[in-house]
Short mmCIF file of C-alpha atoms in Angstrom, two decimals:
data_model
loop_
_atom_site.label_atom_id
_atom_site.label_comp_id
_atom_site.label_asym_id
_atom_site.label_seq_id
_atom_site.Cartn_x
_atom_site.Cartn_y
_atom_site.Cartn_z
CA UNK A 9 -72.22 -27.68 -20.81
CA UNK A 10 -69.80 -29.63 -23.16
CA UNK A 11 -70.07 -27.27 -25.67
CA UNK A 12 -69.01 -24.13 -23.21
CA UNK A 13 -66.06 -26.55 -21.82
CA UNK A 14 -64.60 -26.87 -25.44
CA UNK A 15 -65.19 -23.22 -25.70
CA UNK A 16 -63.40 -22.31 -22.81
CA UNK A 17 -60.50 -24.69 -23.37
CA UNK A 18 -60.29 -22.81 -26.87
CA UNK A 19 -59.71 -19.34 -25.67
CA UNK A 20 -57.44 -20.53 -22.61
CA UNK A 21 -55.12 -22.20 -25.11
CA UNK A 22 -53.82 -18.83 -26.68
CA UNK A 23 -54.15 -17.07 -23.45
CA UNK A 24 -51.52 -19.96 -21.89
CA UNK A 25 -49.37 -19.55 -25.20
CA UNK A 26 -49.47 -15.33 -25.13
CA UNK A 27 -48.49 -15.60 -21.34
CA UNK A 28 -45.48 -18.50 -22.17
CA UNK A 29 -44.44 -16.16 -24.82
CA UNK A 30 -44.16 -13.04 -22.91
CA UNK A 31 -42.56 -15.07 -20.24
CA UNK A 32 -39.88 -16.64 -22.54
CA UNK A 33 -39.30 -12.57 -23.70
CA UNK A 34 -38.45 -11.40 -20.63
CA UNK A 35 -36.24 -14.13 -19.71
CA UNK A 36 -33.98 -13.78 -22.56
CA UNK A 37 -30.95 -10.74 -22.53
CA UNK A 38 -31.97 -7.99 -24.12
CA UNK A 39 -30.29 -7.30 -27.32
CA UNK A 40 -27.92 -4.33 -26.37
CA UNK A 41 -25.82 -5.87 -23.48
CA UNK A 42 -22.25 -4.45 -22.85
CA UNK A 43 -20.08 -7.60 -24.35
CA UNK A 44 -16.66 -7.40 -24.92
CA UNK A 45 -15.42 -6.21 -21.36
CA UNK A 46 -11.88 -5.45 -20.82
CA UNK A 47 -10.39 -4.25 -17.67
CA UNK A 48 -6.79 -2.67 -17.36
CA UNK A 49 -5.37 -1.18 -14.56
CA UNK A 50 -2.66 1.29 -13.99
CA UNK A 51 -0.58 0.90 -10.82
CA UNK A 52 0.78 4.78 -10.52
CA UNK A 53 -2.80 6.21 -11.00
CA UNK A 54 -4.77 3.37 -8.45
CA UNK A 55 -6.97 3.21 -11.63
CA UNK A 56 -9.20 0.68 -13.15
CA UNK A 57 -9.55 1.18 -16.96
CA UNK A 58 -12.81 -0.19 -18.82
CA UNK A 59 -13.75 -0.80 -22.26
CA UNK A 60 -16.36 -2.39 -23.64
CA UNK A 61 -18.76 -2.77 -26.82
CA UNK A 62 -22.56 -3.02 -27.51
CA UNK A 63 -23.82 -5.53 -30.28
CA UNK A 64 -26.33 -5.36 -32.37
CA UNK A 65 -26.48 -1.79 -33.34
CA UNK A 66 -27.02 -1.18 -36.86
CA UNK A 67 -25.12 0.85 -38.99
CA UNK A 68 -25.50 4.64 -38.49
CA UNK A 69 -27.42 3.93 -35.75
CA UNK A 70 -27.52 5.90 -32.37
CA UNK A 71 -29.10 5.27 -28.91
CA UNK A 72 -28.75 7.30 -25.74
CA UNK A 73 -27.83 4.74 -22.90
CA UNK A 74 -27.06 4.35 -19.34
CA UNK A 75 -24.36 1.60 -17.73
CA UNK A 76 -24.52 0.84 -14.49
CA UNK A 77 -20.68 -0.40 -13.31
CA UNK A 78 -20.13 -2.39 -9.88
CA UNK A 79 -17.13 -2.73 -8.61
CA UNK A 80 -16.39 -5.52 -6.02
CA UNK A 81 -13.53 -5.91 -3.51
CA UNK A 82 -12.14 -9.28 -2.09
CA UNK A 83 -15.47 -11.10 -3.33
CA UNK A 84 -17.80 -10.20 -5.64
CA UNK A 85 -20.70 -9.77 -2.88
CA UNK A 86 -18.22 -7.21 -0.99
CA UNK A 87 -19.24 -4.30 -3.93
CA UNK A 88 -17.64 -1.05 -2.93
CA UNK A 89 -18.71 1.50 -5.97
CA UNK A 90 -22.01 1.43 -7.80
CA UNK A 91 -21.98 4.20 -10.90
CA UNK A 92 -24.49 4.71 -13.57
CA UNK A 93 -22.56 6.27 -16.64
CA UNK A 94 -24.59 8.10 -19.69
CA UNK A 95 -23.64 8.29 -22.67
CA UNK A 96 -24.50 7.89 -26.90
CA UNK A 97 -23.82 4.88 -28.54
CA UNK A 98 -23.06 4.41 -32.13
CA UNK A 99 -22.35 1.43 -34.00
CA UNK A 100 -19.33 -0.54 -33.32
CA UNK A 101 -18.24 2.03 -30.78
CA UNK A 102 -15.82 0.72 -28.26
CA UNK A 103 -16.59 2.61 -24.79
CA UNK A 104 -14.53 3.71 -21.88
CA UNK A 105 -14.61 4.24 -18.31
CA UNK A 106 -11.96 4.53 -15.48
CA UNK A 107 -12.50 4.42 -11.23
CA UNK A 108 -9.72 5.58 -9.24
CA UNK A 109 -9.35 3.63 -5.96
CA UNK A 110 -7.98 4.80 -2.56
CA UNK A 111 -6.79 1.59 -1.90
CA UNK A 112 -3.89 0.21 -4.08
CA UNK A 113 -4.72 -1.92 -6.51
CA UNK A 114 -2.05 -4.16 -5.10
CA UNK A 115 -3.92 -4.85 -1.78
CA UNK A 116 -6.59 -6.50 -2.89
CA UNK A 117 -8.75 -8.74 -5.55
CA UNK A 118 -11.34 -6.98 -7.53
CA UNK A 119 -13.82 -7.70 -9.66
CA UNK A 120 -15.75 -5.49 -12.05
CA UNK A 121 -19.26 -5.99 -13.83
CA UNK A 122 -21.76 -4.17 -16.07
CA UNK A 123 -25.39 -3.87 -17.64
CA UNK A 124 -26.83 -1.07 -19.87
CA UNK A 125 -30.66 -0.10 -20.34
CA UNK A 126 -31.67 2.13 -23.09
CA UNK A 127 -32.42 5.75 -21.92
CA UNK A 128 -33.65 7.03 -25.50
CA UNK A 129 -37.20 8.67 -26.58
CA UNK A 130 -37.19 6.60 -30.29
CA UNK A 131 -37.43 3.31 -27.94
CA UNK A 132 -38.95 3.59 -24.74
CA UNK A 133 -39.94 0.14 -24.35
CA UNK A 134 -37.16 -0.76 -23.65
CA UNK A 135 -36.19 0.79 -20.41
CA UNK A 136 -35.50 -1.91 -18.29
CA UNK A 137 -31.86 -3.26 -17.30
CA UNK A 138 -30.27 -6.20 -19.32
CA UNK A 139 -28.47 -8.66 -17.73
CA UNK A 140 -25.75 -8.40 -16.10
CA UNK A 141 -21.50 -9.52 -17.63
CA UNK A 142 -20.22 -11.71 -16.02
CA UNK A 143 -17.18 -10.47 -13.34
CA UNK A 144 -14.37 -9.63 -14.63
CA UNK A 145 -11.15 -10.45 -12.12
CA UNK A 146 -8.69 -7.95 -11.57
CA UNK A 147 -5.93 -9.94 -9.12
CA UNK A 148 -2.76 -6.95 -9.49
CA UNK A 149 -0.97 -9.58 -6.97
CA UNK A 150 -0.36 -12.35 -9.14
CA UNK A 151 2.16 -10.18 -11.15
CA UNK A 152 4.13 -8.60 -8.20
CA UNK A 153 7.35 -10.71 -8.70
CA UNK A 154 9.97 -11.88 -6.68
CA UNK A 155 10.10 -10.95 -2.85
CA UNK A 156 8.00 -12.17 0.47
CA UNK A 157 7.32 -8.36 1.62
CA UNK A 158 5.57 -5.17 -0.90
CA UNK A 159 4.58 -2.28 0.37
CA UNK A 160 1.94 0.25 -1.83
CA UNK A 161 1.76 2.52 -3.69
CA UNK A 162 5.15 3.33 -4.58
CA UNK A 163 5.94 6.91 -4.77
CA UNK A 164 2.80 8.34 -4.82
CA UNK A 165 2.61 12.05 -5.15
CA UNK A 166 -0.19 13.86 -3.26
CA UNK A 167 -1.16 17.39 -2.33
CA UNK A 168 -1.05 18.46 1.39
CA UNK A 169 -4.15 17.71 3.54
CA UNK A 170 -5.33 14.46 1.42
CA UNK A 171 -6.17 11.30 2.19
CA UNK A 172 -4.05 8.32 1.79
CA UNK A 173 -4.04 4.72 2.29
CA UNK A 174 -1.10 2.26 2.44
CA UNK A 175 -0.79 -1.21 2.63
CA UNK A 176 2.19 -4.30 2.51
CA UNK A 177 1.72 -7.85 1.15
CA UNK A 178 3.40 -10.21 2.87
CA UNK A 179 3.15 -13.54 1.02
CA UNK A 180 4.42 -15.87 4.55
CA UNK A 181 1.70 -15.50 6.89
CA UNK A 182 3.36 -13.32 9.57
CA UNK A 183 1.53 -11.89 12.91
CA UNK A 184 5.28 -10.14 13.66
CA UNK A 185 5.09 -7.27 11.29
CA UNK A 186 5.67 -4.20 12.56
CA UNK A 187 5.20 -0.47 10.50
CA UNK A 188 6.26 3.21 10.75
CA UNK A 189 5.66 6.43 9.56
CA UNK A 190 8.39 8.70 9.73
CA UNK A 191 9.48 6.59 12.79
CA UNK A 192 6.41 6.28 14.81
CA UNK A 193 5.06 3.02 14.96
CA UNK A 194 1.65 2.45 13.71
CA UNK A 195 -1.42 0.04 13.51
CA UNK A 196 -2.96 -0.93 10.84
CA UNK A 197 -6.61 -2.77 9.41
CA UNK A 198 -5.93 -6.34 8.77
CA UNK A 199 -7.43 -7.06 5.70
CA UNK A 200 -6.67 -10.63 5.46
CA UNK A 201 -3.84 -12.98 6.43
CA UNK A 202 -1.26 -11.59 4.14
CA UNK A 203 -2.25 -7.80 3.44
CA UNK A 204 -3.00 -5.31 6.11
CA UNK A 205 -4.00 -1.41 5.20
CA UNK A 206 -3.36 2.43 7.10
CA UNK A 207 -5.19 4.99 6.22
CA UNK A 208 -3.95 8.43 7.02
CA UNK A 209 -6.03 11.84 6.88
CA UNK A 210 -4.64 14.73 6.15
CA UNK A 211 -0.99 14.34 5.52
CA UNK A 212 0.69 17.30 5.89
CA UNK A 213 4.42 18.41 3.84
CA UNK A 214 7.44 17.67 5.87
CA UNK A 215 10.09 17.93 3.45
CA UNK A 216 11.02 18.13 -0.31
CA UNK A 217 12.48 14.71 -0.35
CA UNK A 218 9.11 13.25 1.03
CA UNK A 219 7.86 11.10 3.71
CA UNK A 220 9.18 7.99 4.97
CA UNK A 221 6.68 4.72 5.73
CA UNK A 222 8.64 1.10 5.81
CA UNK A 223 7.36 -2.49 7.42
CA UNK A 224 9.39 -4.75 8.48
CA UNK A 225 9.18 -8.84 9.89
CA UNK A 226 10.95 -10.50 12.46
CA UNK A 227 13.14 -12.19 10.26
CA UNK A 228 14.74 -8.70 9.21
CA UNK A 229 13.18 -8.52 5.88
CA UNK A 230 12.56 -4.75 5.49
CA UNK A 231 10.55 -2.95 2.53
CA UNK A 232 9.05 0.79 2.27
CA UNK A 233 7.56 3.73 0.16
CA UNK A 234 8.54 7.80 -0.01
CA UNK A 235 5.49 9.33 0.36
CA UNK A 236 5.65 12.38 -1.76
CA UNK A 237 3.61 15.15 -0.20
CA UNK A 238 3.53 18.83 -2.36
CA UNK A 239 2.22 22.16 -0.77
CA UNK A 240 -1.22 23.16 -2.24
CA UNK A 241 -0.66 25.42 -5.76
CA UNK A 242 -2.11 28.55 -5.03
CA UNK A 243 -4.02 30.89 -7.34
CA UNK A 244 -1.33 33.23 -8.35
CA UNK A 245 -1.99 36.65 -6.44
CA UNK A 246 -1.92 40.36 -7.51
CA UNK A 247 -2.05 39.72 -11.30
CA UNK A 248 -0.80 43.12 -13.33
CA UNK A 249 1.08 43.97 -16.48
CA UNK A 250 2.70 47.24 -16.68
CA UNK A 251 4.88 48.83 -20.27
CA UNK A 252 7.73 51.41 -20.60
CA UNK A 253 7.65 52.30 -24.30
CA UNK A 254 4.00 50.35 -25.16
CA UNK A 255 5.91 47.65 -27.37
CA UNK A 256 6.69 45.14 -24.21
CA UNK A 257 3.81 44.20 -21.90
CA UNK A 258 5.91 42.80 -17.67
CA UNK A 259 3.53 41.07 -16.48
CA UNK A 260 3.87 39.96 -12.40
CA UNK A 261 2.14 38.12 -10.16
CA UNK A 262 2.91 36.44 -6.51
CA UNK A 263 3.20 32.85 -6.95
CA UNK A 264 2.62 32.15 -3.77
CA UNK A 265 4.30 28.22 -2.17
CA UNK A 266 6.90 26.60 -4.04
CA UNK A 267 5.26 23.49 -4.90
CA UNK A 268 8.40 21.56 -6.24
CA UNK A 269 9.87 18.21 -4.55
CA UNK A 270 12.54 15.99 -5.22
CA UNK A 271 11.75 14.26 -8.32
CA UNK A 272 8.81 16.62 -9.28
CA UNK A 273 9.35 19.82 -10.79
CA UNK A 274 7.75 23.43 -9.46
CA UNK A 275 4.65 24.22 -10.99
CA UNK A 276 4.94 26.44 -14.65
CA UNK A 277 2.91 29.53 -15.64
CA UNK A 278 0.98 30.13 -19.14
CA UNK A 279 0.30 33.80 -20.59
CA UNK A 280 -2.65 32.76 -23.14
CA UNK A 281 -4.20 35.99 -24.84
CA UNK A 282 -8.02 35.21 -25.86
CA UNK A 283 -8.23 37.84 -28.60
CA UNK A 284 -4.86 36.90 -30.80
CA UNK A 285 -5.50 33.01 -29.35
CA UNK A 286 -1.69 33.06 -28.27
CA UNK A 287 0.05 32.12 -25.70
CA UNK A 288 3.71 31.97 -24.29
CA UNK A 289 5.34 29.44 -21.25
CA UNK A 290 6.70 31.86 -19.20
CA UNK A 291 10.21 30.95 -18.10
CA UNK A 292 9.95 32.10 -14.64
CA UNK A 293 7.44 31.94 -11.44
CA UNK A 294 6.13 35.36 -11.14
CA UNK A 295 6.64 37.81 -14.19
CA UNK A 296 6.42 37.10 -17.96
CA UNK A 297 7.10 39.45 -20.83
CA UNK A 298 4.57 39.58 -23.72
CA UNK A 299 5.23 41.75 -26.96
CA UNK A 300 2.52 44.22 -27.96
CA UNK A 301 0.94 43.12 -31.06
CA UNK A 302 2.50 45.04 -34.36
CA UNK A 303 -1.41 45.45 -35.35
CA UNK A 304 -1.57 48.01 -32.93
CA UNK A 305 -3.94 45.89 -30.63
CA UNK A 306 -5.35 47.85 -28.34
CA UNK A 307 -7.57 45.64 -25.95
CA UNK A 308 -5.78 42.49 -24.41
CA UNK A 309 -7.91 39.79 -22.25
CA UNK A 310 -4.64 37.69 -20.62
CA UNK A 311 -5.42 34.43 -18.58
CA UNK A 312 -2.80 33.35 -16.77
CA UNK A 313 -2.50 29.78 -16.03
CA UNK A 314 -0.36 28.00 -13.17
CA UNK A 315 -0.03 24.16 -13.18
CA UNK A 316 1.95 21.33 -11.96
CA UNK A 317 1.62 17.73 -11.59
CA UNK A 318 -1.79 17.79 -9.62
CA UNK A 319 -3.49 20.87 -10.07
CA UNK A 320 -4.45 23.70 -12.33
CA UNK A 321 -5.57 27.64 -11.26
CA UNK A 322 -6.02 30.41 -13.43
CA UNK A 323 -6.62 34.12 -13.36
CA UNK A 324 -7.49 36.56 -16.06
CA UNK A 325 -6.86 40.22 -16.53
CA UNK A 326 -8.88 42.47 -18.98
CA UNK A 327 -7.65 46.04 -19.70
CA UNK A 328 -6.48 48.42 -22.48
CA UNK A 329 -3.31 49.53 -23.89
CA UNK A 330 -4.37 53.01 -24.17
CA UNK A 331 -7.23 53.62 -22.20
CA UNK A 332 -6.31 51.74 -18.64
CA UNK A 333 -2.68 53.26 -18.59
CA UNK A 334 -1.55 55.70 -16.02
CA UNK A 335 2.00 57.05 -14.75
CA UNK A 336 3.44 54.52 -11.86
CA UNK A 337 4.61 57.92 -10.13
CA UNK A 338 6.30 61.09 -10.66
CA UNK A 339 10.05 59.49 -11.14
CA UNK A 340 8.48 56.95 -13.60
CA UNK A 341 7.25 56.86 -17.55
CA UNK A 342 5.96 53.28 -16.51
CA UNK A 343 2.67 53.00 -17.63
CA UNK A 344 0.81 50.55 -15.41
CA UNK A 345 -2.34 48.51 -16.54
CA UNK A 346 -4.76 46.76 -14.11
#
């Protein structure tokens, strides 16, 4: 009996010491966890910028990986965005990632974290999370300046039949704040003593010189925004080019809504020809001359390309010069090419 005791105490002590091992193993980081994390932000955009590094890689070496991003609001147990990104990582890379929020950045606190796991074949073992970094605070208030009363975002520039959400900081606690949109008064989500949010769907254009949303206290301290709202760009309609003498391509097209507004320009067109790899900015809205090539090409593939300050359509054209042309009409030498 003593002699199966000592046994037994002999083959529990490495069991005990495996199992302490494999404990200590998995309570330690795992050796690619995002480090380095920076956050920037960028007011105009409502966007959170990210960049970060993973240690430990060696030199020419390459994993697949996967970071998953929170993204709190107000406190870090409030998280509002969850996103796993995917991507290869080499050696010494620095990464990147931005999130665009419909709230300004200005309304609130946020705070930002981040773990990896490896997602590659050459190392499967190790597809489990690592730790978490620790949050990273992103307070946009703390640099606002001078002045008891903001409102946000400052001329923001959106496309008719969005979403948008505005908000003022009032650094005085004040109950007697009242706001308006283009002079109807309007309620708002407080959001805590100082900052209260509206949210508007589906703004619609009223003018070229924007819409107008202002606060103001009882103690006659007034601040507001321009909301900038553009009509959708269209895909440009009814596409053709046509030639008088085969040297010089007029190419048309309807344009369709004016997107331009006071401080933002109308949207711009782009011939780009797939076969030569040119292109041309055309100086007007809706036709575009394009010299036929001196090689005597015979088969043109045009895209045209409309774009302004939100959006970017295209349509493309495929005919040729000498196959695809017929008379416009009896009065006319116009050769026309759809």
């Amino acid at each position: 009996m003593a002699l199966f005791g000592v046994f037994q105490a002999a083959f529990l002590l490495p069991l005990l010491s495996l199992r302490t091992y494999q404990s200590e193993v998995l309570s330690e980081p795992l050796p690619w966890t995002p480090e380095s994390l920076e956050v920037s932000i960028n007011s105009t955009q409502q966007r959170l910028y990210l960049q970060w590094r993973v240690h430990n890689l060696t030199y020419h070496q390459e994993l697949k990986m996967v970071f998953q991003i929170e993204i709190s609001r107000v406190e870090t147990s409030n998280i509002i965005w969850v996103e796993n990104y995917s991507t290869p990582v080499k050696w010494n890379q620095v990464l990147h990632w931005s999130w665009e929020s419909e709230l300004p950045l200005e309304c609130a606190i946020h705070f930002v974290r981040i773990r990896s796991m490896v997602d590659d074949a050459s190392i499967p073992e190790l597809r489990s999370w690592s730790n978490w970094s620790s949050w990273e605070e992103v307070d946009v208030q703390k640099s606002l300046g001078q002045g008891p009363l903001f409102v946000f975002p400052k001329d923001k520039l959106v496309e008719e039949g969005s979403n948008v959400t505005i908000c003022y900081v009032y650094r005085i606690p004040e109950n007697n704040i009242s706001c308006r949109m283009e002079g109807v008064l309007i309620h708002g989500e407080q959001l805590n003593p100082n900052v209260a949010a509206f949210s508007f769907n589906n703004v619609p254009f009223i003018r070229i010189t924007g819409s107008n949303f202002y606060c103001a206290t009882n103690k006659r301290e007034t601040k507001g925004i321009t909301l900038f709202v553009s009509k959708v760009l269209e895909e440009p309609k009814d596409f053709s080019c046509e030639t008088r003498d085969l040297k010089t391509l007029n190419c048309t097209w309807d344009p369709g809504h004016d997107t331009a507004l006071y401080g933002f320009p109308s949207q711009h067109y782009t011939l780009f020809e797939s076969f030569s790899r040119k292109k041309k900015l055309c100086e007007y809205k809706n036709w575009c001359n394009w010299q036929v090539a001196p090689d005597s090409q015979e088969t043109y593939n045009f895209t045209l390309i409309a774009e302004n300050n939100l959006r970017r359509r295209s349509v493309n054209i495929v005919f040729n010069l000498t196959q695809r042309g017929r008379a416009c009409g009896p009065w006319s030498l116009i050769i026309c090419l759809f």
